[in-house]
Amino acid sequence: GNSVTQMEGPVTLSEEAFLTINCTYTATGYPSLFWYVQYPGEGLQLLLKATKADDKGSNKGFEATYRKETTSFHLEKGSVQVSDSAVYFCALGGYQKVTFGIGTKLQVIP
Amino acid sequence: GAGVSQSPRYKVAKRGQDVALRCDPISGHVSLFWYQQALGQGPEFLTYFQNEAQLDKSGLPSDRFFAERPEGSVSTLKIQRTQQEDSAVYLCASSLVGGGTYQETQYFGPGTRLLVL
């Protein structure tokens, strides 16, 4: 079956540091890949998505590239801000459902 | 426009009580999903509707869990005889297209946090 493995947190970074959150997946078929973000006290929000191999999703300075050869979809940002503090979920769009990773908590300190 | 809404936002129930959680999807969205998110975990799929038809209920943890969407819009997740292990956040999501496509983005509501004492 489908599964998503992402690095466990928490991740603590200083403001303006470079961020990488690793995500790998196992899937049948040709899934879409997503990153969702959950800010404190709020619901899940779609951050970015990629629908096929070599696609790059990007939003709010975050990027992730769909790598079929390494079955990965790592999230990156060149310079994080305090406002990026949240829980980030890597997810895989399968038939009729989305499979989520465990979530990685990011804390950015000034 | 309005997003997915859920009510109540918080629910405290005594063990053995029945609860009903409501989801209002984005208007016009064909597909509706329920997920359960335990503390410190990612959301886990419970069930899926396409319009009023429940096409997949493989994630429902027991026969105490029941979901319906009688008119193809609002959905209710009912939990009978609640147990402490049912304590979690219950998330509803909707997407525009039916058919279970791999590509479609799901839009999530804020969730209902259920605490069973």
PDB file of C-alpha atoms in Angstrom:
ATOM      1  CA  GLY A   1       0.000   0.000   0.000  1.00  0.00           C
ATOM      2  CA  ASN A   2       0.869   3.657  -0.109  1.00  0.00           C
ATOM      3  CA  SER A   3       3.031   5.162   2.619  1.00  0.00           C
ATOM      4  CA  VAL A   4       4.896   8.368   3.396  1.00  0.00           C
ATOM      5  CA  THR A   5       7.976   8.686   5.567  1.00  0.00           C
ATOM      6  CA  GLN A   6       9.121  12.095   6.724  1.00  0.00           C
ATOM      7  CA  MET A   7      11.767  13.212   9.137  1.00  0.00           C
ATOM      8  CA  GLU A   8      10.643  13.501  12.695  1.00  0.00           C
ATOM      9  CA  GLY A   9      10.912  16.788  14.456  1.00  0.00           C
ATOM     10  CA  PRO A  10      10.970  19.027  16.105  1.00  0.00           C
ATOM     11  CA  VAL A  11      13.264  21.075  13.934  1.00  0.00           C
ATOM     12  CA  THR A  12      14.530  24.297  15.482  1.00  0.00           C
ATOM     13  CA  LEU A  13      16.159  26.902  13.261  1.00  0.00           C
ATOM     14  CA  SER A  14      17.242  30.471  13.597  1.00  0.00           C
ATOM     15  CA  GLU A  15      15.550  33.069  11.447  1.00  0.00           C
ATOM     16  CA  GLU A  16      17.002  33.256   7.899  1.00  0.00           C
ATOM     17  CA  ALA A  17      18.429  29.720   8.106  1.00  0.00           C
ATOM     18  CA  PHE A  18      18.006  27.202   5.289  1.00  0.00           C
ATOM     19  CA  LEU A  19      15.292  24.588   5.752  1.00  0.00           C
ATOM     20  CA  THR A  20      15.089  21.047   4.456  1.00  0.00           C
ATOM     21  CA  ILE A  21      12.428  18.571   5.558  1.00  0.00           C
ATOM     22  CA  ASN A  22      12.934  15.141   4.018  1.00  0.00           C
ATOM     23  CA  CYS A  23      10.063  13.099   2.654  1.00  0.00           C
ATOM     24  CA  THR A  24      10.097   9.768   0.844  1.00  0.00           C
ATOM     25  CA  TYR A  25       7.170   7.722  -0.352  1.00  0.00           C
ATOM     26  CA  THR A  26       6.044   4.289  -1.477  1.00  0.00           C
ATOM     27  CA  ALA A  27       3.174   4.129  -3.915  1.00  0.00           C
ATOM     28  CA  THR A  28       1.488   2.222  -6.676  1.00  0.00           C
ATOM     29  CA  GLY A  29       0.402   4.089  -9.754  1.00  0.00           C
ATOM     30  CA  TYR A  30       1.212   7.723 -10.403  1.00  0.00           C
ATOM     31  CA  PRO A  31       0.322   9.717  -7.303  1.00  0.00           C
ATOM     32  CA  SER A  32       0.371  13.438  -6.791  1.00  0.00           C
ATOM     33  CA  LEU A  33       2.532  14.690  -3.940  1.00  0.00           C
ATOM     34  CA  PHE A  34       1.618  17.448  -1.527  1.00  0.00           C
ATOM     35  CA  TRP A  35       2.955  19.445   1.352  1.00  0.00           C
ATOM     36  CA  TYR A  36       0.342  20.647   3.819  1.00  0.00           C
ATOM     37  CA  VAL A  37       1.011  23.064   6.683  1.00  0.00           C
ATOM     38  CA  GLN A  38      -0.799  23.357   9.988  1.00  0.00           C
ATOM     39  CA  TYR A  39      -0.255  26.617  11.855  1.00  0.00           C
ATOM     40  CA  PRO A  40      -0.932  26.642  15.606  1.00  0.00           C
ATOM     41  CA  GLY A  41      -4.659  26.501  16.267  1.00  0.00           C
ATOM     42  CA  GLU A  42      -5.565  26.265  12.593  1.00  0.00           C
ATOM     43  CA  GLY A  43      -6.572  23.600  10.100  1.00  0.00           C
ATOM     44  CA  LEU A  44      -4.502  21.967   7.385  1.00  0.00           C
ATOM     45  CA  GLN A  45      -3.647  24.221   4.462  1.00  0.00           C
ATOM     46  CA  LEU A  46      -2.233  23.140   1.144  1.00  0.00           C
ATOM     47  CA  LEU A  47       1.257  24.606   0.794  1.00  0.00           C
ATOM     48  CA  LEU A  48       2.288  23.178  -2.575  1.00  0.00           C
ATOM     49  CA  LYS A  49       1.790  20.228  -4.866  1.00  0.00           C
ATOM     50  CA  ALA A  50       3.359  18.375  -7.784  1.00  0.00           C
ATOM     51  CA  THR A  51       1.448  16.047 -10.045  1.00  0.00           C
ATOM     52  CA  LYS A  52       4.135  14.235 -12.035  1.00  0.00           C
ATOM     53  CA  ALA A  53       7.817  13.328 -12.020  1.00  0.00           C
ATOM     54  CA  ASP A  54      10.263  16.268 -12.154  1.00  0.00           C
ATOM     55  CA  ASP A  55       7.512  18.784 -11.406  1.00  0.00           C
ATOM     56  CA  LYS A  56       8.474  21.467  -8.906  1.00  0.00           C
ATOM     57  CA  GLY A  57       5.832  22.845  -6.589  1.00  0.00           C
ATOM     58  CA  SER A  58       6.438  26.224  -5.018  1.00  0.00           C
ATOM     59  CA  ASN A  59       4.628  28.683  -2.774  1.00  0.00           C
ATOM     60  CA  LYS A  60       5.595  31.348  -0.214  1.00  0.00           C
ATOM     61  CA  GLY A  61       9.292  30.700  -0.835  1.00  0.00           C
ATOM     62  CA  PHE A  62       8.945  26.948  -0.234  1.00  0.00           C
ATOM     63  CA  GLU A  63       9.848  24.460  -2.967  1.00  0.00           C
ATOM     64  CA  ALA A  64       9.702  20.710  -3.467  1.00  0.00           C
ATOM     65  CA  THR A  65      10.594  18.617  -6.522  1.00  0.00           C
ATOM     66  CA  TYR A  66       8.897  15.308  -7.370  1.00  0.00           C
ATOM     67  CA  ARG A  67      11.803  12.852  -7.745  1.00  0.00           C
ATOM     68  CA  LYS A  68      10.556   9.526  -9.050  1.00  0.00           C
ATOM     69  CA  GLU A  69      14.036   7.964  -9.180  1.00  0.00           C
ATOM     70  CA  THR A  70      14.573   8.507  -5.458  1.00  0.00           C
ATOM     71  CA  THR A  71      10.847   8.454  -4.524  1.00  0.00           C
ATOM     72  CA  SER A  72      11.321  11.720  -2.681  1.00  0.00           C
ATOM     73  CA  PHE A  73       9.624  15.092  -2.295  1.00  0.00           C
ATOM     74  CA  HIS A  74      11.822  17.086   0.063  1.00  0.00           C
ATOM     75  CA  LEU A  75      10.628  20.499   1.219  1.00  0.00           C
ATOM     76  CA  GLU A  76      13.096  23.398   1.108  1.00  0.00           C
ATOM     77  CA  LYS A  77      13.158  27.087   1.886  1.00  0.00           C
ATOM     78  CA  GLY A  78      16.164  29.320   1.549  1.00  0.00           C
ATOM     79  CA  SER A  79      15.454  31.678   4.447  1.00  0.00           C
ATOM     80  CA  VAL A  80      12.893  30.819   7.096  1.00  0.00           C
ATOM     81  CA  GLN A  81      10.946  33.350   9.136  1.00  0.00           C
ATOM     82  CA  VAL A  82       9.415  33.167  12.590  1.00  0.00           C
ATOM     83  CA  SER A  83       5.998  33.090  10.909  1.00  0.00           C
ATOM     84  CA  ASP A  84       6.922  29.758   9.250  1.00  0.00           C
ATOM     85  CA  SER A  85       6.709  28.012  12.626  1.00  0.00           C
ATOM     86  CA  ALA A  86       4.142  25.260  12.100  1.00  0.00           C
ATOM     87  CA  VAL A  87       3.744  21.527  11.529  1.00  0.00           C
ATOM     88  CA  TYR A  88       4.467  20.388   7.964  1.00  0.00           C
ATOM     89  CA  PHE A  89       2.907  17.241   6.499  1.00  0.00           C
ATOM     90  CA  CYS A  90       4.103  15.449   3.411  1.00  0.00           C
ATOM     91  CA  ALA A  91       1.233  13.674   1.682  1.00  0.00           C
ATOM     92  CA  LEU A  92       0.555  11.380  -1.237  1.00  0.00           C
ATOM     93  CA  GLY A  93      -2.608  11.571  -3.316  1.00  0.00           C
ATOM     94  CA  GLY A  94      -3.770   8.086  -3.996  1.00  0.00           C
ATOM     95  CA  TYR A  95      -7.008   6.719  -5.342  1.00  0.00           C
ATOM     96  CA  GLN A  96      -9.864   8.172  -3.299  1.00  0.00           C
ATOM     97  CA  LYS A  97      -7.710   9.148  -0.329  1.00  0.00           C
ATOM     98  CA  VAL A  98      -4.635  11.052   0.766  1.00  0.00           C
ATOM     99  CA  THR A  99      -1.914   9.331   2.786  1.00  0.00           C
ATOM    100  CA  PHE A 100      -0.066  11.592   5.208  1.00  0.00           C
ATOM    101  CA  GLY A 101       3.281  11.447   6.909  1.00  0.00           C
ATOM    102  CA  ILE A 102       3.607  11.875  10.636  1.00  0.00           C
ATOM    103  CA  GLY A 103       4.293  15.612  10.404  1.00  0.00           C
ATOM    104  CA  THR A 104       7.404  17.633  11.221  1.00  0.00           C
ATOM    105  CA  LYS A 105       7.173  20.475  13.693  1.00  0.00           C
ATOM    106  CA  LEU A 106       9.263  23.489  12.743  1.00  0.00           C
ATOM    107  CA  GLN A 107      10.146  26.153  15.250  1.00  0.00           C
ATOM    108  CA  VAL A 108      11.938  29.265  14.025  1.00  0.00           C
ATOM    109  CA  ILE A 109      13.530  31.447  16.668  1.00  0.00           C
ATOM    110  CA  PRO A 110      14.435  35.118  16.183  1.00  0.00           C
TER     111      PRO A 110
ATOM    112  CA  GLY B   1     -15.297  32.161  -0.910  1.00  0.00           C
ATOM    113  CA  ALA B   2     -16.249  30.042   2.071  1.00  0.00           C
ATOM    114  CA  GLY B   3     -14.054  27.096   2.855  1.00  0.00           C
ATOM    115  CA  VAL B   4     -14.894  23.811   4.526  1.00  0.00           C
ATOM    116  CA  SER B   5     -16.548  24.348   7.874  1.00  0.00           C
ATOM    117  CA  GLN B   6     -16.982  21.916  10.738  1.00  0.00           C
ATOM    118  CA  SER B   7     -18.992  21.974  13.925  1.00  0.00           C
ATOM    119  CA  PRO B   8     -18.624  21.797  16.778  1.00  0.00           C
ATOM    120  CA  ARG B   9     -14.997  22.846  16.991  1.00  0.00           C
ATOM    121  CA  TYR B  10     -14.632  21.153  20.367  1.00  0.00           C
ATOM    122  CA  LYS B  11     -16.610  18.349  21.926  1.00  0.00           C
ATOM    123  CA  VAL B  12     -16.224  16.735  25.319  1.00  0.00           C
ATOM    124  CA  ALA B  13     -18.111  13.488  25.786  1.00  0.00           C
ATOM    125  CA  LYS B  14     -18.401  11.004  28.603  1.00  0.00           C
ATOM    126  CA  ARG B  15     -17.426   7.461  27.747  1.00  0.00           C
ATOM    127  CA  GLY B  16     -20.433   5.680  26.295  1.00  0.00           C
ATOM    128  CA  GLN B  17     -22.120   8.772  24.877  1.00  0.00           C
ATOM    129  CA  ASP B  18     -22.990   9.155  21.215  1.00  0.00           C
ATOM    130  CA  VAL B  19     -21.609  12.138  19.301  1.00  0.00           C
ATOM    131  CA  ALA B  20     -22.338  13.675  15.903  1.00  0.00           C
ATOM    132  CA  LEU B  21     -19.845  15.800  14.019  1.00  0.00           C
ATOM    133  CA  ARG B  22     -20.912  17.970  11.111  1.00  0.00           C
ATOM    134  CA  CYS B  23     -19.073  18.971   7.950  1.00  0.00           C
ATOM    135  CA  ASP B  24     -20.115  21.593   5.402  1.00  0.00           C
ATOM    136  CA  PRO B  25     -17.965  21.179   2.300  1.00  0.00           C
ATOM    137  CA  ILE B  26     -17.128  23.859  -0.219  1.00  0.00           C
ATOM    138  CA  SER B  27     -20.206  24.506  -2.328  1.00  0.00           C
ATOM    139  CA  GLY B  28     -20.218  22.420  -5.487  1.00  0.00           C
ATOM    140  CA  HIS B  29     -17.542  19.995  -4.353  1.00  0.00           C
ATOM    141  CA  VAL B  30     -18.436  16.466  -5.333  1.00  0.00           C
ATOM    142  CA  SER B  31     -16.072  14.523  -3.087  1.00  0.00           C
ATOM    143  CA  LEU B  32     -15.993  14.563   0.698  1.00  0.00           C
ATOM    144  CA  PHE B  33     -13.539  12.840   3.005  1.00  0.00           C
ATOM    145  CA  TRP B  34     -13.251  12.237   6.737  1.00  0.00           C
ATOM    146  CA  TYR B  35      -9.918  11.776   8.502  1.00  0.00           C
ATOM    147  CA  GLN B  36      -8.923  11.097  12.104  1.00  0.00           C
ATOM    148  CA  GLN B  37      -5.825  12.796  13.506  1.00  0.00           C
ATOM    149  CA  ALA B  38      -4.497  11.481  16.792  1.00  0.00           C
ATOM    150  CA  LEU B  39      -2.244  13.697  18.876  1.00  0.00           C
ATOM    151  CA  GLY B  40       1.203  14.004  17.313  1.00  0.00           C
ATOM    152  CA  GLN B  41       0.247  11.995  14.241  1.00  0.00           C
ATOM    153  CA  GLY B  42      -0.729  12.676  10.667  1.00  0.00           C
ATOM    154  CA  PRO B  43      -4.343  12.400   9.574  1.00  0.00           C
ATOM    155  CA  GLU B  44      -5.608   8.886   8.850  1.00  0.00           C
ATOM    156  CA  PHE B  45      -8.297   8.242   6.234  1.00  0.00           C
ATOM    157  CA  LEU B  46     -11.698   7.160   7.509  1.00  0.00           C
ATOM    158  CA  THR B  47     -14.208   7.340   4.658  1.00  0.00           C
ATOM    159  CA  TYR B  48     -15.006   8.908   1.274  1.00  0.00           C
ATOM    160  CA  PHE B  49     -18.195  10.091  -0.421  1.00  0.00           C
ATOM    161  CA  GLN B  50     -18.843  10.953  -4.009  1.00  0.00           C
ATOM    162  CA  ASN B  51     -22.033  12.993  -3.878  1.00  0.00           C
ATOM    163  CA  GLU B  52     -24.319  10.981  -1.583  1.00  0.00           C
ATOM    164  CA  ALA B  53     -22.653   7.641  -2.258  1.00  0.00           C
ATOM    165  CA  GLN B  54     -20.209   6.319   0.317  1.00  0.00           C
ATOM    166  CA  LEU B  55     -17.640   4.674  -1.921  1.00  0.00           C
ATOM    167  CA  ASP B  56     -15.011   3.758   0.627  1.00  0.00           C
ATOM    168  CA  LYS B  57     -15.380   3.212   4.348  1.00  0.00           C
ATOM    169  CA  SER B  58     -12.338   1.034   4.795  1.00  0.00           C
ATOM    170  CA  GLY B  59     -10.749   3.374   7.341  1.00  0.00           C
ATOM    171  CA  LEU B  60     -13.586   3.399   9.848  1.00  0.00           C
ATOM    172  CA  PRO B  61     -12.067   1.765  12.957  1.00  0.00           C
ATOM    173  CA  SER B  62     -15.164  -0.039  14.161  1.00  0.00           C
ATOM    174  CA  ASP B  63     -18.881  -0.426  13.584  1.00  0.00           C
ATOM    175  CA  ARG B  64     -19.403   2.314  16.178  1.00  0.00           C
ATOM    176  CA  PHE B  65     -18.408   4.789  13.495  1.00  0.00           C
ATOM    177  CA  PHE B  66     -20.980   5.783  10.906  1.00  0.00           C
ATOM    178  CA  ALA B  67     -20.964   8.521   8.279  1.00  0.00           C
ATOM    179  CA  GLU B  68     -23.641   9.832   5.973  1.00  0.00           C
ATOM    180  CA  ARG B  69     -24.143  12.474   3.321  1.00  0.00           C
ATOM    181  CA  PRO B  70     -27.800  12.050   2.388  1.00  0.00           C
ATOM    182  CA  GLU B  71     -28.174  14.962  -0.039  1.00  0.00           C
ATOM    183  CA  GLY B  72     -24.664  15.029  -1.393  1.00  0.00           C
ATOM    184  CA  SER B  73     -23.661  18.152   0.511  1.00  0.00           C
ATOM    185  CA  VAL B  74     -23.466  18.278   4.316  1.00  0.00           C
ATOM    186  CA  SER B  75     -22.006  15.205   5.978  1.00  0.00           C
ATOM    187  CA  THR B  76     -22.260  13.873   9.513  1.00  0.00           C
ATOM    188  CA  LEU B  77     -19.845  11.534  11.228  1.00  0.00           C
ATOM    189  CA  LYS B  78     -21.471   9.727  14.123  1.00  0.00           C
ATOM    190  CA  ILE B  79     -19.643   7.836  16.818  1.00  0.00           C
ATOM    191  CA  GLN B  80     -21.716   5.598  19.045  1.00  0.00           C
ATOM    192  CA  ARG B  81     -20.782   4.558  22.569  1.00  0.00           C
ATOM    193  CA  THR B  82     -17.612   6.653  22.531  1.00  0.00           C
ATOM    194  CA  GLN B  83     -14.425   5.237  24.018  1.00  0.00           C
ATOM    195  CA  GLN B  84     -11.336   7.050  25.274  1.00  0.00           C
ATOM    196  CA  GLU B  85      -9.351   5.878  22.264  1.00  0.00           C
ATOM    197  CA  ASP B  86     -11.758   7.858  20.046  1.00  0.00           C
ATOM    198  CA  SER B  87     -10.238  11.096  21.379  1.00  0.00           C
ATOM    199  CA  ALA B  88      -8.714  12.824  18.359  1.00  0.00           C
ATOM    200  CA  VAL B  89      -9.234  15.636  15.888  1.00  0.00           C
ATOM    201  CA  TYR B  90     -11.703  14.707  13.160  1.00  0.00           C
ATOM    202  CA  LEU B  91     -10.984  16.440   9.874  1.00  0.00           C
ATOM    203  CA  CYS B  92     -13.284  16.840   6.930  1.00  0.00           C
ATOM    204  CA  ALA B  93     -12.030  17.620   3.431  1.00  0.00           C
ATOM    205  CA  SER B  94     -13.676  18.197   0.093  1.00  0.00           C
ATOM    206  CA  SER B  95     -12.545  18.254  -3.498  1.00  0.00           C
ATOM    207  CA  LEU B  96     -14.162  19.501  -6.653  1.00  0.00           C
ATOM    208  CA  VAL B  97     -14.087  16.451  -8.851  1.00  0.00           C
ATOM    209  CA  GLY B  98     -15.452  12.995  -8.291  1.00  0.00           C
ATOM    210  CA  GLY B  99     -13.946   9.740  -9.447  1.00  0.00           C
ATOM    211  CA  GLY B 100     -11.127   9.416  -6.963  1.00  0.00           C
ATOM    212  CA  THR B 101      -8.511  11.028  -9.158  1.00  0.00           C
ATOM    213  CA  TYR B 102      -4.934  11.037  -7.950  1.00  0.00           C
ATOM    214  CA  GLN B 103      -4.503  14.658  -8.982  1.00  0.00           C
ATOM    215  CA  GLU B 104      -7.241  16.401  -7.110  1.00  0.00           C
ATOM    216  CA  THR B 105      -6.420  18.696  -4.211  1.00  0.00           C
ATOM    217  CA  GLN B 106      -8.389  18.196  -1.028  1.00  0.00           C
ATOM    218  CA  TYR B 107      -9.346  21.263   1.017  1.00  0.00           C
ATOM    219  CA  PHE B 108      -9.551  20.741   4.742  1.00  0.00           C
ATOM    220  CA  GLY B 109     -11.794  22.154   7.424  1.00  0.00           C
ATOM    221  CA  PRO B 110     -10.501  23.285  10.831  1.00  0.00           C
ATOM    222  CA  GLY B 111     -11.439  19.999  12.460  1.00  0.00           C
ATOM    223  CA  THR B 112     -13.457  18.961  15.495  1.00  0.00           C
ATOM    224  CA  ARG B 113     -11.406  18.142  18.564  1.00  0.00           C
ATOM    225  CA  LEU B 114     -13.127  15.314  20.446  1.00  0.00           C
ATOM    226  CA  LEU B 115     -12.168  14.464  24.000  1.00  0.00           C
ATOM    227  CA  VAL B 116     -13.736  11.402  25.576  1.00  0.00           C
ATOM    228  CA  LEU B 117     -13.491  11.258  29.355  1.00  0.00           C
TER     229      LEU B 117
END
